[in-house]
Coordinates of C-alpha atoms in Angstrom, one line a residue:
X1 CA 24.7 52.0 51.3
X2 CA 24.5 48.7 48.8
X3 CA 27.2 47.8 50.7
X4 CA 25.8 47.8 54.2
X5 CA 22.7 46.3 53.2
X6 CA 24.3 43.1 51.3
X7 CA 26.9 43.0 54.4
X8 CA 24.1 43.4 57.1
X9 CA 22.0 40.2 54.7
X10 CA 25.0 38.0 54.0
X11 CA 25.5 37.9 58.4
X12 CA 22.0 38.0 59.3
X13 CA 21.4 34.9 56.8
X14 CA 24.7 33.5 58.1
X15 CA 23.4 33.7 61.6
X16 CA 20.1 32.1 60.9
X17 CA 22.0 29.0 59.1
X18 CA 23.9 28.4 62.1
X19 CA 21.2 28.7 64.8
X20 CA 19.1 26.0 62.8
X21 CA 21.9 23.8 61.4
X22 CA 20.8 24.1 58.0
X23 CA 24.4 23.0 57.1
X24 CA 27.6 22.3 59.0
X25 CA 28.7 25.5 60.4
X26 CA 32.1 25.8 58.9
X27 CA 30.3 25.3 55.4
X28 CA 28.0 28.0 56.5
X29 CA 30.4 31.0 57.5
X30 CA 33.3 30.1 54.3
X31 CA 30.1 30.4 52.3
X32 CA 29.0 33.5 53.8
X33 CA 33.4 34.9 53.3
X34 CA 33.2 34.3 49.7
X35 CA 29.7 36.0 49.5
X36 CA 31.5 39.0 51.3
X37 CA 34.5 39.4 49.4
X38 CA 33.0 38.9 45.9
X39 CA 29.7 40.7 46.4
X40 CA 30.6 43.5 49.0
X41 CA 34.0 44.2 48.3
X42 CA 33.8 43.4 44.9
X43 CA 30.8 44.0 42.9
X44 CA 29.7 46.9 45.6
X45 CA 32.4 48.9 47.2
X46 CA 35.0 47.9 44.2
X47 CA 37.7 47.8 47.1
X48 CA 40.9 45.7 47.0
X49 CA 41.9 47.0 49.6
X50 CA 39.3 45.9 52.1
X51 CA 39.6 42.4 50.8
X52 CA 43.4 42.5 52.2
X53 CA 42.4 44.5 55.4
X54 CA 40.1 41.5 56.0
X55 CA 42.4 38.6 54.7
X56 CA 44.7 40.1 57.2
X57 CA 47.8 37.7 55.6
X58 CA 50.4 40.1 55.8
X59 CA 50.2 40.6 60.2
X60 CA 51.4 37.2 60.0
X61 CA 54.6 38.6 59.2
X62 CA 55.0 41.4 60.8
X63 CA 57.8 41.2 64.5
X64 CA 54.9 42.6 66.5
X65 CA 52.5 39.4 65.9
X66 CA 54.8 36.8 67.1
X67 CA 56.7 38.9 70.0
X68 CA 56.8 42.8 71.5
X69 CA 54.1 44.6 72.6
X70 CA 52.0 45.4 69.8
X71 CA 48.8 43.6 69.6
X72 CA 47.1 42.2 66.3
X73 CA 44.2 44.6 65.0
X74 CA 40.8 43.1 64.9
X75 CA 40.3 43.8 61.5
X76 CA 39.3 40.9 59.4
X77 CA 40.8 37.6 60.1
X78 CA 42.7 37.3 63.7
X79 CA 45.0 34.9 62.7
X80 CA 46.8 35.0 66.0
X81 CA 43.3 33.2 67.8
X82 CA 43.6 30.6 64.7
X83 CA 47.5 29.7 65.5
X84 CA 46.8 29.8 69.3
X85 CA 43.9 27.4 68.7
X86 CA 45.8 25.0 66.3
X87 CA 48.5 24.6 68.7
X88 CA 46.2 24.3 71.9
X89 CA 44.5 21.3 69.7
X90 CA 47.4 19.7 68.8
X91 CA 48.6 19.7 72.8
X92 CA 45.2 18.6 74.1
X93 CA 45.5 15.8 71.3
X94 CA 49.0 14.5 72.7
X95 CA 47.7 14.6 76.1
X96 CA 44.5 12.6 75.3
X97 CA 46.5 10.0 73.8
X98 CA 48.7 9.9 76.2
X99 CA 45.6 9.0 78.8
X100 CA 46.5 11.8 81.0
X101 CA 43.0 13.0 81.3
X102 CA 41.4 9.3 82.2
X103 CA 44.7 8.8 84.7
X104 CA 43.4 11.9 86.7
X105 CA 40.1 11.6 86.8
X106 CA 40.2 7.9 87.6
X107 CA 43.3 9.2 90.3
X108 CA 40.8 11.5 91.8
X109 CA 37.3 9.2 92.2
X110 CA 39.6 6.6 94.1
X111 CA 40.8 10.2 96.4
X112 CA 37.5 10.7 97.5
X113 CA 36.9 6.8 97.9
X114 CA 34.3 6.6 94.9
X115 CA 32.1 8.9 97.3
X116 CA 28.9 9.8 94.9
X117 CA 28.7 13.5 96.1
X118 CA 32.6 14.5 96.8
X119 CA 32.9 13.2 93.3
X120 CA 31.1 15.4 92.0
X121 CA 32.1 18.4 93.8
X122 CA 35.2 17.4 93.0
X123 CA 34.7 17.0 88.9
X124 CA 32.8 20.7 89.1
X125 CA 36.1 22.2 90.6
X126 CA 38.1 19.6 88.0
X127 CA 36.3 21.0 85.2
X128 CA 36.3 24.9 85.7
X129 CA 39.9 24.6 86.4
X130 CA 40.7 22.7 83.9
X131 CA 38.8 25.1 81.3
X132 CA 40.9 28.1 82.4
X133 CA 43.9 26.5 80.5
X134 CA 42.2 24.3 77.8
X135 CA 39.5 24.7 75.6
X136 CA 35.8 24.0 77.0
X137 CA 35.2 21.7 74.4
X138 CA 38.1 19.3 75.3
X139 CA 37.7 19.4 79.0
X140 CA 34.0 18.3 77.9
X141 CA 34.4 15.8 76.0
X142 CA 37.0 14.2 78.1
X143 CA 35.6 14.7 80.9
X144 CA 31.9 13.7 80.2
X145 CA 33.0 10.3 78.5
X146 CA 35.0 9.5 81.3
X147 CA 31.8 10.5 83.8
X148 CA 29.4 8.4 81.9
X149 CA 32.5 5.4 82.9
X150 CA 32.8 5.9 86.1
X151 CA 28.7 6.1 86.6
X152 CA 28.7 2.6 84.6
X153 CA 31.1 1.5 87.9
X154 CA 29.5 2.9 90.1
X155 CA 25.5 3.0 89.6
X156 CA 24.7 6.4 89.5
X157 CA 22.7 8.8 87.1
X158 CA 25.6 11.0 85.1
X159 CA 23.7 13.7 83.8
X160 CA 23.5 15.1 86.7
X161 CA 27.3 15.3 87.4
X162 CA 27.8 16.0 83.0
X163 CA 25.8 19.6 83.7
X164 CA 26.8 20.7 86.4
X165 CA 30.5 20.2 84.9
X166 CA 29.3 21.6 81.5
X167 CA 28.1 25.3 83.5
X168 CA 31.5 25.0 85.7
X169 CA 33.3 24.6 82.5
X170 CA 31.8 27.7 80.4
X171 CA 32.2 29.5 83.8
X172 CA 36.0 28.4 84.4
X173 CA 36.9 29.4 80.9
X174 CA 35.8 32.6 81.4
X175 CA 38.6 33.2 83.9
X176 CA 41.6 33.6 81.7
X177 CA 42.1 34.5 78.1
X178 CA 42.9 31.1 76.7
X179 CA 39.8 29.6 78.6
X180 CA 37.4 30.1 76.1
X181 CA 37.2 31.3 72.8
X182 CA 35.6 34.6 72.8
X183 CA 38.2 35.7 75.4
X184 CA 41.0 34.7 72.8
X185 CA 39.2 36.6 70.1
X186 CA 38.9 39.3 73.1
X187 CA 42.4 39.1 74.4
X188 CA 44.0 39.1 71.2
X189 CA 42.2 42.0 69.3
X190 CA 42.7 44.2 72.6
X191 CA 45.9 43.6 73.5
X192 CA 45.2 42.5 76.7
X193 CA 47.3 39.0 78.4
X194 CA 46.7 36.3 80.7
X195 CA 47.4 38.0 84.2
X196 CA 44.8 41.0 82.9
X197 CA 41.8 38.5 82.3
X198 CA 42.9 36.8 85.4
X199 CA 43.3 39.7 87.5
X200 CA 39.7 40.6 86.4
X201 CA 36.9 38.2 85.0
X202 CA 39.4 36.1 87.0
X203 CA 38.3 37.6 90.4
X204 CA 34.3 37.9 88.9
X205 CA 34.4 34.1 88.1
X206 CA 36.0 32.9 91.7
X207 CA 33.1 34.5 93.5
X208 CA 30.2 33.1 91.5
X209 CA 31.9 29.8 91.5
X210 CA 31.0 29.6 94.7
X211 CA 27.7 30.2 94.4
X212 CA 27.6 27.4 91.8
X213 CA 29.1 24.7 93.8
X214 CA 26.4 25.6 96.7
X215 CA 23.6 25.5 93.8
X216 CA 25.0 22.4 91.8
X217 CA 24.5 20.8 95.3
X218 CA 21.6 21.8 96.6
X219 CA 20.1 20.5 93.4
X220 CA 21.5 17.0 93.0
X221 CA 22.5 16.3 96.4
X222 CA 19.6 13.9 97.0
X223 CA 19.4 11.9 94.0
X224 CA 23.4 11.3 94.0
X225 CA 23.2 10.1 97.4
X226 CA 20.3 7.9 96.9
X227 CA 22.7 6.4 94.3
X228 CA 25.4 5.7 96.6
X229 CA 23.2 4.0 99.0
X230 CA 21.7 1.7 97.0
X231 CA 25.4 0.7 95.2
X232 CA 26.0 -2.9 96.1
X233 CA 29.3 -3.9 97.5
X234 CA 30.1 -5.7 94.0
X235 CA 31.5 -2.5 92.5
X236 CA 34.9 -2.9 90.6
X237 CA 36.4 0.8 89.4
X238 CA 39.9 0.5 87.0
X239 CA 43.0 1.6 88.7
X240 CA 44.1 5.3 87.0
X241 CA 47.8 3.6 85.8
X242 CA 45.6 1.6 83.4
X243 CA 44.7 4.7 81.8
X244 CA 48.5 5.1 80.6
X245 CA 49.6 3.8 77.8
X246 CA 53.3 5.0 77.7
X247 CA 54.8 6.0 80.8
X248 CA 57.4 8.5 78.8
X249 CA 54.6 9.9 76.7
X250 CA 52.3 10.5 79.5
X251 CA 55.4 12.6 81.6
X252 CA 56.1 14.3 78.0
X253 CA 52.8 15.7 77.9
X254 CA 52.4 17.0 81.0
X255 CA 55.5 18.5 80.7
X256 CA 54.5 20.5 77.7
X257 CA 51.6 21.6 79.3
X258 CA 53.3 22.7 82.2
X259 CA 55.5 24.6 79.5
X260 CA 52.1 26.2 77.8
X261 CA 50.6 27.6 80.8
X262 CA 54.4 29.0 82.2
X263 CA 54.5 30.8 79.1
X264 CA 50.7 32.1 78.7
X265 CA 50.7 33.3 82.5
X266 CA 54.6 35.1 81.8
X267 CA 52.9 36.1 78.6
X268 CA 53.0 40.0 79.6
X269 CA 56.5 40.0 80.7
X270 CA 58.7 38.1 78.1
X271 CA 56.1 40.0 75.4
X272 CA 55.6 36.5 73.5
X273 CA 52.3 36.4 71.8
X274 CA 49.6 34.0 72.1
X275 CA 50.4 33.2 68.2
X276 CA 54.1 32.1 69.1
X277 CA 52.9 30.1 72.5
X278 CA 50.7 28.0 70.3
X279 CA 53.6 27.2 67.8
X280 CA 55.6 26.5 70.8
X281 CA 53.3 23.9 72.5
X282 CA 52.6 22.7 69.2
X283 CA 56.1 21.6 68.3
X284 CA 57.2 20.2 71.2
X285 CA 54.0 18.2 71.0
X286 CA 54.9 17.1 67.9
X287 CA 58.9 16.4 68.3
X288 CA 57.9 14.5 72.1
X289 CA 55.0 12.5 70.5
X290 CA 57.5 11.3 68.0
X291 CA 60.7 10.4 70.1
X292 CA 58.3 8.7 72.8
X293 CA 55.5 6.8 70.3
X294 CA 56.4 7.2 66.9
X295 CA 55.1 8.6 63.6
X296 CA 51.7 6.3 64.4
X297 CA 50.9 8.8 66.8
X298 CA 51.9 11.8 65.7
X299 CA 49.3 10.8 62.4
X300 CA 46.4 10.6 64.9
X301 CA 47.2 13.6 66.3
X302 CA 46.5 15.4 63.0
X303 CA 43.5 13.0 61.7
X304 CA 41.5 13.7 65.3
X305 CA 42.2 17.9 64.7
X306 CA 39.0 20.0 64.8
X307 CA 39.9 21.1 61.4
X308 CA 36.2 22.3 60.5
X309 CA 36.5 25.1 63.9
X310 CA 39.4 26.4 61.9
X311 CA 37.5 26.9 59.3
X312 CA 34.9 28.1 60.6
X313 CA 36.9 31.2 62.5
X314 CA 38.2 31.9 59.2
X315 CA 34.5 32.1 57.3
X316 CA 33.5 34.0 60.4
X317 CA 36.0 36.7 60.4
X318 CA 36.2 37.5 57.2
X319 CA 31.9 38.1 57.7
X320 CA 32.4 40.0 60.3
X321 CA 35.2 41.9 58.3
X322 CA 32.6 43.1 56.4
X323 CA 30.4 44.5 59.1
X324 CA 33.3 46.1 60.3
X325 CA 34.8 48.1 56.4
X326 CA 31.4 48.9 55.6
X327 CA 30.9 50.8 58.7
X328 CA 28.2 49.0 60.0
X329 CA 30.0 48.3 63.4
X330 CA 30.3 51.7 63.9
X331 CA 26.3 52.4 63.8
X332 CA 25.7 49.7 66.1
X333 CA 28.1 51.6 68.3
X334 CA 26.7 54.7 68.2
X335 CA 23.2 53.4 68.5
X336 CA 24.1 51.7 71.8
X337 CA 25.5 54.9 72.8
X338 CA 22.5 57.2 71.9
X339 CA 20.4 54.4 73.9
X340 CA 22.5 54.7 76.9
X341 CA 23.1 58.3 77.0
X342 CA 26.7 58.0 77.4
X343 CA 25.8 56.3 81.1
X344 CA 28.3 53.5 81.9
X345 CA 26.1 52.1 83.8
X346 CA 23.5 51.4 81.2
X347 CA 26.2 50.9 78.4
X348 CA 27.4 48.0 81.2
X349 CA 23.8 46.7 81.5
X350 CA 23.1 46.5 77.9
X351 CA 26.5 44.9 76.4
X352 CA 26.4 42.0 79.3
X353 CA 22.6 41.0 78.8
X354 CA 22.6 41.5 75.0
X355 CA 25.9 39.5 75.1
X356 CA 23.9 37.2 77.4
X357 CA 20.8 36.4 76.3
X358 CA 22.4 36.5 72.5
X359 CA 24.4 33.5 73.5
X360 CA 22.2 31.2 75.0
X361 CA 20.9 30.8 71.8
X362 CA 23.2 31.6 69.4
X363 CA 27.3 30.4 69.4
X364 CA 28.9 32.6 71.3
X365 CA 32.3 33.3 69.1
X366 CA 30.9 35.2 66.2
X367 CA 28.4 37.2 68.7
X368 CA 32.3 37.9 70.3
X369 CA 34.1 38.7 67.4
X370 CA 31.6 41.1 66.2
X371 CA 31.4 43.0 69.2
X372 CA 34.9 43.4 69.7
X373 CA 35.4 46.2 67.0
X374 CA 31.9 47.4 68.4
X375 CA 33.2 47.8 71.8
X376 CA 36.2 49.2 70.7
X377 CA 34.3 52.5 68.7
X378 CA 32.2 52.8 71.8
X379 CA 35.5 53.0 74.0
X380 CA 36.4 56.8 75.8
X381 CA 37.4 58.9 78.7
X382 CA 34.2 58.1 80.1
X383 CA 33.5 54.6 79.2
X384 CA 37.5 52.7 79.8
X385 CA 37.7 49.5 76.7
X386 CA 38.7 47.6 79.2
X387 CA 35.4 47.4 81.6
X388 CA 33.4 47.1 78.1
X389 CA 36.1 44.2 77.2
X390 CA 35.7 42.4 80.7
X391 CA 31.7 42.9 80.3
X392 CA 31.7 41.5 77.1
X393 CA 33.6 38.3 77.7
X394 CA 31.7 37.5 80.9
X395 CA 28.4 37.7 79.1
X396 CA 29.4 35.9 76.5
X397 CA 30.9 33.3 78.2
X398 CA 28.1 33.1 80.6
X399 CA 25.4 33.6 78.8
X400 CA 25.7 30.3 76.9
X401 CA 25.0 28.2 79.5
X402 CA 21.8 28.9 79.7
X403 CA 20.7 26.6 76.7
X404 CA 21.6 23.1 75.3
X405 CA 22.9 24.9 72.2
X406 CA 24.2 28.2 73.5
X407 CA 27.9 27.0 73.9
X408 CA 29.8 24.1 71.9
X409 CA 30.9 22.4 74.9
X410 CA 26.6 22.0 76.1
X411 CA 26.4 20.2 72.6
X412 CA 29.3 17.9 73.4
X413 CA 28.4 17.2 76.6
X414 CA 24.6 16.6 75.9
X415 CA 25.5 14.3 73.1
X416 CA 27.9 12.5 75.2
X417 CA 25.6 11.5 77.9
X418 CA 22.5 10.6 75.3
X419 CA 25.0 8.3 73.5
X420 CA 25.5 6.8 77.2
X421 CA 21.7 6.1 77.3
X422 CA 21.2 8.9 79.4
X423 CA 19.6 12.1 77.5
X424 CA 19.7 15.4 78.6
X425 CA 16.7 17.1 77.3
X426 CA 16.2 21.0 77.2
X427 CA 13.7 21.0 79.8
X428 CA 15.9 19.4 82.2
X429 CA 18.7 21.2 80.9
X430 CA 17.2 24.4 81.5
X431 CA 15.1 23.8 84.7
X432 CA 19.4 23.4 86.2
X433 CA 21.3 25.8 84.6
X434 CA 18.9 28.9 83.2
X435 CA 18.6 29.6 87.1
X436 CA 22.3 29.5 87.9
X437 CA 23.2 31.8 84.9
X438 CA 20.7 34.8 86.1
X439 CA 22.3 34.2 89.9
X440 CA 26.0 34.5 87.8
X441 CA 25.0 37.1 85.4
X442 CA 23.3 39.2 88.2
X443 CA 26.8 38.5 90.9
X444 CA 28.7 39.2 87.8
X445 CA 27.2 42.7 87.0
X446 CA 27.6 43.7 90.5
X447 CA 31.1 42.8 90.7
X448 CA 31.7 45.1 87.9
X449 CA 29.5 48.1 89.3
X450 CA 31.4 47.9 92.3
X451 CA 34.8 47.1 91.0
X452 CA 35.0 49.4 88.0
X453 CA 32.2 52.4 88.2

């Protein structure tokens, strides 16, 4: 019982640390790892055992972590989203410096003839598609820097354009597995690939996307226009080739991207895991950075890395590890089953809303990875893992969007367009986008009553 009470303490506190940013986050959650291994595992349950469960070292070496069908437990630390990640930041970081993501947004303003409003559309459908490959943060922070340029050209108020593409995003990464990172923590804990996210939140996110871009619109519509009318003829935009810096690195990098998302969409049928796609994007990254630019470049890749995210998975995990061998997951799952009666339908209601609402406010990737293992005790003939896994990562997903702080990509994006001189404030955050994630949540729910009960 010590046990459970110091675990259920050490995450509660965690949580509360991260909400209001009493220290950087990755500071926060190693903190709260050492607390769990030395007071829970150690001085209370006196368990080595449960320390390596949760260190989770030895899948690393293991055949079925890098290739065959076996999926990585979710035990402790899932060291196959930590790979994935590092080698999707290395690969986003060749790309950026190869100005591929300046060359197409610049290439597709001077498509639509620097038009205010099919701009726009055009960045919401650039952004969620974007995000089903790369990380939300990325396509974010690319993204809105290059918004708040193009709105310096062309006289118009970005923050508009920067939420709408921030919701997009969050909603467009919550169409594959590799979109966002609850649905890597969800995908690789589950055992479930690329095809099997997009065959199914896939489908959920297409129809609400459609919804958005008719909101997005309604809501802007006016003021962007007025924009373009009052634009005097003076404007001068950058031709997209000046975005490149090195023809043969910028055909390089797209090349290994085209590589990354051929392997992550043939995922299920050559059996490679998301672990061993990462490595491969990584190193041809690497070994094509260096033939085309040089060691210069290949050293910024690695200074501009997100190292703190990394370890701030690994703090995370191991917390959540705790929860999970003191058998506190299991309560929660059985409470949310007494609650519901053993009704899918209410177990449906409950896990996307509590996902939901949790991470508007909270960071969506540890509410993820501790409902995974929760999900996964709740799982039976009755209630199938996967519509619990589908609900889960749509709320999750979804559900931050509903705040400034409820996502990392909302922080990024905020901060990018106040450092532009044009703040984004959480009333005028939330007067946009709390109303378009109740219409998505509520689509969303009935999608999955009708698709899978």
């Amino acid at each position: 019982m010590s046990a459970q009470i110091f675990a259920v303490l050490i995450f509660v506190a965690m949580f509360v640390m991260i909400v209001f940013e009493v220290f950087e986050r990755h500071i926060i959650t190693l903190v709260s790892g050492a607390l769990v291994i030395t007071v829970v595992f150690g001085l209370c349950m006196k368990d080595v055992g449960a320390i390596v469960k949760t260190l989770n070292v030895h899948s690393i070496f293991t055949q079925s972590f890098w290739y065959g069908e076996g999926g990585e437990s979710s035990s402790g630390i899932n060291w196959s989203t930590i790979i994935f990640i590092v080698g999707m930041m290395i690969m986003v970081e060749g790309m950026g410096r190869s100005g591929f993501f300046k060359w197409l947004c610049l290439s597709i303003a001077k498509a639509v003839r620097y038009k205010t409003i099919p701009l726009f559309i055009c960045f919401m459908c650039m952004s969620a598609f974007l995000s089903m490959f790369i990380d939300s943060i990325t396509v974010i922070l690319f993204l809105s820097a290059v918004t708040t340029e193009l709105a310096a050209f062309l006289r118009f108020n970005p923050a508009p354009v920067i939420i709408a593409e921030i919701f997009c995003s969050n909603l467009g990464g919550s169409a594959t597995m590799c979109g966002d990172p609850p649905n890597i923590i969800i995908g690789t804990s589950l055992g479930f690939s690329f095809f099997d996210f997009l065959d199914n939140t896939g489908v959920i996110a297409a129809i609400c996307f459609v919804f958005v871009l008719l909101y997005f619109y309604l809501c802007f519509r006016k003021e962007l226009k007025e924009s373009e009318l009052q634009r005097g003829a003076d404007v001068v935009v950058p031709e997209a080739s000046s975005a490149i810096t090195k023809k043969s690195a910028f055909t390089m990098s797209i090349f290994v991207f085209a590589v990354a998302v051929i392997l992550l969409i043939t995922h299920a049928q050559t059996t490679l895991s998301v672990a061993f796609i990462g490595c491969i994007a990584a190193v041809l990254t690497i070994v094509t950075t260096l033939v085309t630019s040089g060691m210069e470049d290949i050293k910024y890749i690695f200074r501009h890395l997100d190292y703190k995210t990394l370890f701030f998975f690994v703090g995370l995990f191991i917390s959540v590890g705790g929860l999970e061998q003191t058998g506190v997951l299991e309560t929660v799952a059985g409470f949310i089953e007494y609650v519901s009666g053993g009704n899918i339908y209410v177990v449906i209601v409950i896990i996307l809303w509590l996902s939901a609402t949790a991470s508007a406010f909270v960071d969506n990737i540890p509410f993820a990875a501790t409902m995974v293992p929760v999900i996964k005790s709740m799982a039976s003939t009755t209630i199938p893992i996967n519509v619990l896994a589908w609900t889960l990562a749509i709320g999750t997903d979804i559900g931050g969007n509903a705040t400034p702080i409820g996502a990392s990509a909302n922080v990024v994006g905020t901060s990018v367009s106040a450092k532009a001189g044009h703040p984004i404030g959480w009333g005028k955050y939330c007067k946009y986008c709390f109303p378009a994630t109740l219409i998505v949540l509520t689509i969303s729910m009935i999608c999955i009553f009708v698709r899978y009960v």
